[in-house]
mmCIF file of N, CA and C in Angstrom:
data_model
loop_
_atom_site.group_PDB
_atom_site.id
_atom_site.type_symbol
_atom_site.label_atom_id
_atom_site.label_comp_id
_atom_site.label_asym_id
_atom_site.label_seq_id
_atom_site.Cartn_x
_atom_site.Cartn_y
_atom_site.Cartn_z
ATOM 1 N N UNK A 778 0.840 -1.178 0.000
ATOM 2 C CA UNK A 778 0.000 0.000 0.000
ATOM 3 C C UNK A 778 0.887 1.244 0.000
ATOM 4 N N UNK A 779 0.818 2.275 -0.842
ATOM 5 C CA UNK A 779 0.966 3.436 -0.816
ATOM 6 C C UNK A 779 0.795 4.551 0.283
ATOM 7 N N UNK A 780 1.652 5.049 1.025
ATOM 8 C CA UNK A 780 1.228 5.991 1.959
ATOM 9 C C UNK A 780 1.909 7.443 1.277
ATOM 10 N N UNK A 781 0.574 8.354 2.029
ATOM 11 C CA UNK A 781 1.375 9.699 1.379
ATOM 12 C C UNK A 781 1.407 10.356 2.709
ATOM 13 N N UNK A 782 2.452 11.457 2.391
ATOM 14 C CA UNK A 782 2.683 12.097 3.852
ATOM 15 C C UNK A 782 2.415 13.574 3.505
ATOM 16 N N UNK A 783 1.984 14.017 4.898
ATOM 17 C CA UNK A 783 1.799 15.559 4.763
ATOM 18 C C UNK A 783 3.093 16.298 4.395
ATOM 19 N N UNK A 784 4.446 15.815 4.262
ATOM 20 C CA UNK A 784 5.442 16.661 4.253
ATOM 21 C C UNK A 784 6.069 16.039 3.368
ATOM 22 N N UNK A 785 6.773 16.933 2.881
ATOM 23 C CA UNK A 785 7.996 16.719 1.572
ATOM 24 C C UNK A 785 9.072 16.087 1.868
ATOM 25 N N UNK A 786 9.613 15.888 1.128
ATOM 26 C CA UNK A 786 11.242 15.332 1.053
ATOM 27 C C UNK A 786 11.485 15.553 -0.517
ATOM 28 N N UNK A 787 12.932 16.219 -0.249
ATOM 29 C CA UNK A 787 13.594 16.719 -1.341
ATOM 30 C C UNK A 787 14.744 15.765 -1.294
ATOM 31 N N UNK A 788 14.954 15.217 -2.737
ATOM 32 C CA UNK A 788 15.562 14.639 -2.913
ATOM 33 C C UNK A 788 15.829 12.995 -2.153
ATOM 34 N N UNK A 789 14.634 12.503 -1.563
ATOM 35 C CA UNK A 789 14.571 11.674 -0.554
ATOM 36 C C UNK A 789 15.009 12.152 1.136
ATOM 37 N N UNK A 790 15.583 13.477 0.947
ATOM 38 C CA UNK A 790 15.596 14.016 2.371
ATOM 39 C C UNK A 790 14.746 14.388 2.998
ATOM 40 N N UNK A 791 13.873 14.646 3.974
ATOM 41 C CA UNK A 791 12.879 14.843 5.022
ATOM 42 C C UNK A 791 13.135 16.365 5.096
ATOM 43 N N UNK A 792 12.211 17.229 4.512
ATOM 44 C CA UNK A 792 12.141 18.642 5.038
ATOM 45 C C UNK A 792 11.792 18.999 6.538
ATOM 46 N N UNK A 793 12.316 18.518 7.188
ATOM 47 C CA UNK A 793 12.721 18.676 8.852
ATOM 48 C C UNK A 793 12.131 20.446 9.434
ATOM 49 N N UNK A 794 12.244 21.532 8.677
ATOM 50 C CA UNK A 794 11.483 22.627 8.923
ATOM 51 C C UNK A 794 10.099 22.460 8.790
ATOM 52 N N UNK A 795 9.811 21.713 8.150
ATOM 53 C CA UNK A 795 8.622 21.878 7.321
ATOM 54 C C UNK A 795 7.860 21.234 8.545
ATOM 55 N N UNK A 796 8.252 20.298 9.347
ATOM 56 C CA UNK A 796 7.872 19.217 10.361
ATOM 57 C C UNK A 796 7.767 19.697 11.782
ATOM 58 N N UNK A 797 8.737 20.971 12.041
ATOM 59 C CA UNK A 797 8.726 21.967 13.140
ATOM 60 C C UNK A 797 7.967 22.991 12.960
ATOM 61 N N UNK A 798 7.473 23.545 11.353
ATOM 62 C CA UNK A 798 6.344 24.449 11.620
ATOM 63 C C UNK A 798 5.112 23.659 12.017
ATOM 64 N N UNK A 799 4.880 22.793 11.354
ATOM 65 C CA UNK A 799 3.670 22.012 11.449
ATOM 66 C C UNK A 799 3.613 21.593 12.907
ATOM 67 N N UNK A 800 4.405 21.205 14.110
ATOM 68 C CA UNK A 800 4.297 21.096 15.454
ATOM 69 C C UNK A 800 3.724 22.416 15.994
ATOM 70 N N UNK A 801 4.915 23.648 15.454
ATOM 71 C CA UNK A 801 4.574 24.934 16.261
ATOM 72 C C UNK A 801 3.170 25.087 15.981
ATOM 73 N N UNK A 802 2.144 24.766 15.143
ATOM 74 C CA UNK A 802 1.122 25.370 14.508
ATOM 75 C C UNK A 802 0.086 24.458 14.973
ATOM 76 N N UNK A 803 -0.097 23.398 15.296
ATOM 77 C CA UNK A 803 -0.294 22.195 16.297
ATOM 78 C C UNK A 803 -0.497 22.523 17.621
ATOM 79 N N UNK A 804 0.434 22.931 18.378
ATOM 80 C CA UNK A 804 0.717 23.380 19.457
ATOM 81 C C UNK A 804 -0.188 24.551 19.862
ATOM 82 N N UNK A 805 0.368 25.778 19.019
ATOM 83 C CA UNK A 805 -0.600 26.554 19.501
ATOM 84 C C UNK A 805 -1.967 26.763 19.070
ATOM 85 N N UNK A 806 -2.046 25.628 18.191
ATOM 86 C CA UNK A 806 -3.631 25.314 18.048
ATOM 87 C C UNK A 806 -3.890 24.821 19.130
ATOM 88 N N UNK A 807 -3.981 24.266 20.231
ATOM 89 C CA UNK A 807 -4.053 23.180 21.198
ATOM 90 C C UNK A 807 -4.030 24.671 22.238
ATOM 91 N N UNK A 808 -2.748 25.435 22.458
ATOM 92 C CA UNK A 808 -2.819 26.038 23.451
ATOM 93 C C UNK A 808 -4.021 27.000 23.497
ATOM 94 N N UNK A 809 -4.546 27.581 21.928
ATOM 95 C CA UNK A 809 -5.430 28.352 22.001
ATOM 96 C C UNK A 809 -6.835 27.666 22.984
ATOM 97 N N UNK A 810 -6.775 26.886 22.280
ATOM 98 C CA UNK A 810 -8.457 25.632 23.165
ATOM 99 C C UNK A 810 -8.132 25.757 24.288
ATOM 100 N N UNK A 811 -7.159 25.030 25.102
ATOM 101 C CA UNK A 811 -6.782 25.291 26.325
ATOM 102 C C UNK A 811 -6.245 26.375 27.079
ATOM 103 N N UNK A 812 -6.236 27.499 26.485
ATOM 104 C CA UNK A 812 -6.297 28.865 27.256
ATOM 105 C C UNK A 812 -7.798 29.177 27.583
ATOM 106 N N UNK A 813 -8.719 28.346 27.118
ATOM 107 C CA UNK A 813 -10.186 28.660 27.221
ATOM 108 C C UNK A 813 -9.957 28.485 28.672
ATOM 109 N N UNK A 814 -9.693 27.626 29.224
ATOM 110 C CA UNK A 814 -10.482 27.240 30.158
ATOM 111 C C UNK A 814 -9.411 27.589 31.144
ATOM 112 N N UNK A 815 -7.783 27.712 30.656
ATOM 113 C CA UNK A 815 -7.106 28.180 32.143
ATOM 114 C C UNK A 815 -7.363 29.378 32.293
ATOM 115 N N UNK A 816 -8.058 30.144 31.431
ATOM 116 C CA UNK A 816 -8.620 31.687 32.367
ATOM 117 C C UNK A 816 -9.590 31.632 32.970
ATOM 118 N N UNK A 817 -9.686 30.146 33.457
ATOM 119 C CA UNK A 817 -10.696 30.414 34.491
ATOM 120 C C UNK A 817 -9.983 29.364 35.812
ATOM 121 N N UNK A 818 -8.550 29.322 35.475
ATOM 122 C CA UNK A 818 -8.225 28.816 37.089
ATOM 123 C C UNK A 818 -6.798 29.894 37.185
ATOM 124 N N UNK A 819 -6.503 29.878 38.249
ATOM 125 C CA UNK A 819 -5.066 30.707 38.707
ATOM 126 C C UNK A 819 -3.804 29.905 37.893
ATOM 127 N N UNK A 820 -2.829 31.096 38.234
ATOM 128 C CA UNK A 820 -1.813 30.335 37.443
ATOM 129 C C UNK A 820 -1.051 29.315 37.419
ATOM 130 N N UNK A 821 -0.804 28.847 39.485
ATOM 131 C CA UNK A 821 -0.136 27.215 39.406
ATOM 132 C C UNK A 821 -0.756 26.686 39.260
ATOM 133 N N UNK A 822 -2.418 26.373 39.038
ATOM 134 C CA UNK A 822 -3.118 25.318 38.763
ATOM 135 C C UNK A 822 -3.162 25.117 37.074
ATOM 136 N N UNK A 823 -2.895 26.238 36.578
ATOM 137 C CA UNK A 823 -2.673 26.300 35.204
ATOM 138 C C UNK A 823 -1.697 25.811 34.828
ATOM 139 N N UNK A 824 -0.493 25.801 35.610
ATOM 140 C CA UNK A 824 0.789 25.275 35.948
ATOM 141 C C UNK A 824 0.396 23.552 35.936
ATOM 142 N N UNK A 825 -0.236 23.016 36.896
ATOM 143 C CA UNK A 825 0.047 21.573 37.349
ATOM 144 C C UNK A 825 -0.890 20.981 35.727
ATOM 145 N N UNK A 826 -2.155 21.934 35.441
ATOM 146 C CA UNK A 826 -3.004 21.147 34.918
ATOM 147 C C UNK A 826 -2.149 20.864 33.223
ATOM 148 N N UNK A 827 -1.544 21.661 32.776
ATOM 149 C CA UNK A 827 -0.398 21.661 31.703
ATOM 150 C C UNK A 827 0.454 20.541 32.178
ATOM 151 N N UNK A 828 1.011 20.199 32.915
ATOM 152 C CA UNK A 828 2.115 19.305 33.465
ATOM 153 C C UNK A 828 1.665 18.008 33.061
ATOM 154 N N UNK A 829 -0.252 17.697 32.922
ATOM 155 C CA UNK A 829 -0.883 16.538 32.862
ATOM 156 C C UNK A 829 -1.111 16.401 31.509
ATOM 157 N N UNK A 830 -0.747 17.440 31.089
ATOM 158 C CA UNK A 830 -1.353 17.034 29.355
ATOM 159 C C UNK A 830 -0.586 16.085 28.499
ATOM 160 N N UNK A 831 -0.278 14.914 27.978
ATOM 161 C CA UNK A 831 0.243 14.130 27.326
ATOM 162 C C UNK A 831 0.347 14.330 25.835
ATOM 163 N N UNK A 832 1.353 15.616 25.558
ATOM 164 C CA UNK A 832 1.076 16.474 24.369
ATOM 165 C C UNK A 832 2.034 15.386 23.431
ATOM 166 N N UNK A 833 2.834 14.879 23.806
ATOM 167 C CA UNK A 833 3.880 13.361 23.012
ATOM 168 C C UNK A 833 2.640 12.597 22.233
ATOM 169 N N UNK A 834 1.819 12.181 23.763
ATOM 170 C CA UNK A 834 0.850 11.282 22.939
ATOM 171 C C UNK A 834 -0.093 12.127 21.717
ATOM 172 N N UNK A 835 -0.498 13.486 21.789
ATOM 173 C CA UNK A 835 -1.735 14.033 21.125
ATOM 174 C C UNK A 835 -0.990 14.258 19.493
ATOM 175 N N UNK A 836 0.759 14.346 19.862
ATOM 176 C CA UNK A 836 1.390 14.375 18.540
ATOM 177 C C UNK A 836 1.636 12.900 17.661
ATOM 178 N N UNK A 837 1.941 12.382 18.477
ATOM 179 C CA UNK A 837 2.046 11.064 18.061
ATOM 180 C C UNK A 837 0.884 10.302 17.386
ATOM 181 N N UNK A 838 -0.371 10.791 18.169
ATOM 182 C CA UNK A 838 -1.829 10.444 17.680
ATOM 183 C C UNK A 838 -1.948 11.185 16.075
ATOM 184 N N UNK A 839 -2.096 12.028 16.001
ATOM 185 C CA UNK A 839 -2.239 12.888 14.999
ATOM 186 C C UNK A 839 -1.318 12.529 14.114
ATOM 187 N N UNK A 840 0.060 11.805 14.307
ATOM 188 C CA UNK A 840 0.551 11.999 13.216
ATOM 189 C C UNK A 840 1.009 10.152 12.819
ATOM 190 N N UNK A 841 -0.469 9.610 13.370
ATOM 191 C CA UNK A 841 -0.057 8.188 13.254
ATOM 192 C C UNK A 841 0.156 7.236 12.053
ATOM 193 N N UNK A 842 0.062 7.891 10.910
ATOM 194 C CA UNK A 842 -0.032 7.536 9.463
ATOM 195 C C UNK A 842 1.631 7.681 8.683
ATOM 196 N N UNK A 843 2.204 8.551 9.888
ATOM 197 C CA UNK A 843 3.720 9.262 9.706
ATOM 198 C C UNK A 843 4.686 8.372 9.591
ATOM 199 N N UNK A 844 5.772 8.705 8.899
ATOM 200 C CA UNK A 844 7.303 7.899 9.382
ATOM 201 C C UNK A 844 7.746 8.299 11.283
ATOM 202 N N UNK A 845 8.366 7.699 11.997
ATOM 203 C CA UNK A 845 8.496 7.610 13.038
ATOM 204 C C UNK A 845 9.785 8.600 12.949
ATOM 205 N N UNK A 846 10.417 9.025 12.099
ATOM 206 C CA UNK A 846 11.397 9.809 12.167
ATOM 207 C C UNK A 846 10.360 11.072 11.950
ATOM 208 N N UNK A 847 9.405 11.258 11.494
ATOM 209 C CA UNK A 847 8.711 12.799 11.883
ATOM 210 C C UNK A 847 7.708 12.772 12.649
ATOM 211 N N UNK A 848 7.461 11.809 13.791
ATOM 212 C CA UNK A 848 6.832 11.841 14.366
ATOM 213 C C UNK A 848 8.197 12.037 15.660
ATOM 214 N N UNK A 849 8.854 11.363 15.757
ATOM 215 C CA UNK A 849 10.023 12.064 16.694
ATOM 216 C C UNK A 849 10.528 13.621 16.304
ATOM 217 N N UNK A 850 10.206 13.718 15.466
ATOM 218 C CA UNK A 850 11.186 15.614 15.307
ATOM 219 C C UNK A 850 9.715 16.418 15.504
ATOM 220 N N UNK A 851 8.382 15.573 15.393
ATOM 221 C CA UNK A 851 7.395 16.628 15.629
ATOM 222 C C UNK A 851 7.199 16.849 17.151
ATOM 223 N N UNK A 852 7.446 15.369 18.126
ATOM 224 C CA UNK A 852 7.099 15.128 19.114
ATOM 225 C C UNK A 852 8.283 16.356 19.886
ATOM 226 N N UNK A 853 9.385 16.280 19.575
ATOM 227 C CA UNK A 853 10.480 16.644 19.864
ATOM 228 C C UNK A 853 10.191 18.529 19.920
ATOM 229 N N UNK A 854 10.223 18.872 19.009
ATOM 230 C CA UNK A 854 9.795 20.004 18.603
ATOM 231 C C UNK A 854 8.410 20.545 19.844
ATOM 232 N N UNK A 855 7.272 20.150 19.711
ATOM 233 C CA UNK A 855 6.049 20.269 21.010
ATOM 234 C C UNK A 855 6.725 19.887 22.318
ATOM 235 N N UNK A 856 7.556 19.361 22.572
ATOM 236 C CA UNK A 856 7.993 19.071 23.914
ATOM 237 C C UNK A 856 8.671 20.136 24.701
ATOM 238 N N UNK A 857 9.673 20.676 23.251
ATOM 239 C CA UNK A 857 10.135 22.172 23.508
ATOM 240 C C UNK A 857 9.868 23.023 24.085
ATOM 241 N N UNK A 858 8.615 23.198 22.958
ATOM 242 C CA UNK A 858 7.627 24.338 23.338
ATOM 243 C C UNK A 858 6.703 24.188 24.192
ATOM 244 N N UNK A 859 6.204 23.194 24.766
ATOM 245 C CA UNK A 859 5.739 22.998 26.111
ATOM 246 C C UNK A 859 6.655 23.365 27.091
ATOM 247 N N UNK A 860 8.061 23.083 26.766
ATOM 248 C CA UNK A 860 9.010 23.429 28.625
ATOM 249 C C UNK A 860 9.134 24.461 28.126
ATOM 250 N N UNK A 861 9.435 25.658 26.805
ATOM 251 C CA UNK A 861 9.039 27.152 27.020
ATOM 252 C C UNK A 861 8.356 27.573 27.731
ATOM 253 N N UNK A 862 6.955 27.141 27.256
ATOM 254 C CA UNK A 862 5.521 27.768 27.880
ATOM 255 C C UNK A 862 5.615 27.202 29.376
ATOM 256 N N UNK A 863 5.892 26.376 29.814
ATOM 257 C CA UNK A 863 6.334 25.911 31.093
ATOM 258 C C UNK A 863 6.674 27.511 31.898
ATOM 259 N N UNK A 864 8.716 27.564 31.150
ATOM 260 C CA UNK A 864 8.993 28.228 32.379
ATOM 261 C C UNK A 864 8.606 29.455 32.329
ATOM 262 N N UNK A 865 8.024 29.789 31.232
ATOM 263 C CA UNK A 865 7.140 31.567 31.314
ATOM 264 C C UNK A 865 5.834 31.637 31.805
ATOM 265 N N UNK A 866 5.214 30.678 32.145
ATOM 266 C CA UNK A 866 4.667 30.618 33.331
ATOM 267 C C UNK A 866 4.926 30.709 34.743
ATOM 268 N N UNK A 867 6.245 29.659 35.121
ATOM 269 C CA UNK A 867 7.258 29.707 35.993
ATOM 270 C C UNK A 867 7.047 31.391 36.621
ATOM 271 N N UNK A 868 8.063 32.038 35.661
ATOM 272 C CA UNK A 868 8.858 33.220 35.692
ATOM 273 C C UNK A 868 7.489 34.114 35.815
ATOM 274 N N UNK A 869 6.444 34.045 35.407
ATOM 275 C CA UNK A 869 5.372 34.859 35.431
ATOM 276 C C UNK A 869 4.251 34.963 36.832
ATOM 277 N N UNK A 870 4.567 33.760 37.630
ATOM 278 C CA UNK A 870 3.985 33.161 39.045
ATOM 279 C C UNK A 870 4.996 33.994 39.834
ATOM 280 N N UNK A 871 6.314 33.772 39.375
ATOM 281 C CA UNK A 871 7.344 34.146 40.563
ATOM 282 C C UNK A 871 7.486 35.568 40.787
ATOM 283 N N UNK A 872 7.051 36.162 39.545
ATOM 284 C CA UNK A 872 7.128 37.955 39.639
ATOM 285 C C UNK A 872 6.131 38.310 40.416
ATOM 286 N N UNK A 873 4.462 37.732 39.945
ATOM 287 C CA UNK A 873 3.790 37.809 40.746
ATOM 288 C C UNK A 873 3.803 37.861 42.619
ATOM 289 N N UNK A 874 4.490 36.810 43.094
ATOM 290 C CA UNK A 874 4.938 36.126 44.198
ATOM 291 C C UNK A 874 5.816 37.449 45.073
ATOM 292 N N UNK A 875 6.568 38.423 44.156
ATOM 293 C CA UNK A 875 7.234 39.145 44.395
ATOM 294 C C UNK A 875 7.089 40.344 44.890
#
């Protein structure tokens, strides 16, 4: 069977950018939905309830039709940007705190 993939490869190489926008754009699709509802709790609970989200699995889900080499650079990529958004939360509690 034939599989087609959402992303290119040039020359048989894996456009690897192409695989990190598509996470970033993923991501903050996801964060937008879920900012719904953390403006309606404080910020370490916004804190712990992020900590529970199994964003590996929601990439991995989504991209289950994928080669496992872009499902690791996508997973990889959202994991990032989850411990970003992490510690600017962090840093944003602690000023508060201050």
């Amino acid at each position: 069977m034939f599989k087609l993939s959402r992303f290119n490869r040039v020359d048989g190489k894996l456009d690897e950018h192409e695989v990190e926008v598509w996470a970033e754009s993923y991501f903050y699709n996801l964060m937008n939905i879920f900012n719904a509802f953390f403006t309606r709790v404080d910020i370490s609970e916004t804190v712990d309830r992020m900590s529970c989200i199994p964003f590996d699995e929601l990439v991995a889900k989504e991209l289950e039709n994928e080669s496992p080499e872009i499902i690791d650079i996508a997973v990889n990529k959202t994991l990032e940007l989850v411990e970003i958004e992490m510690e600017l939360l962090q840093v944003y509690m602690d000023d508060k705190k201050a």
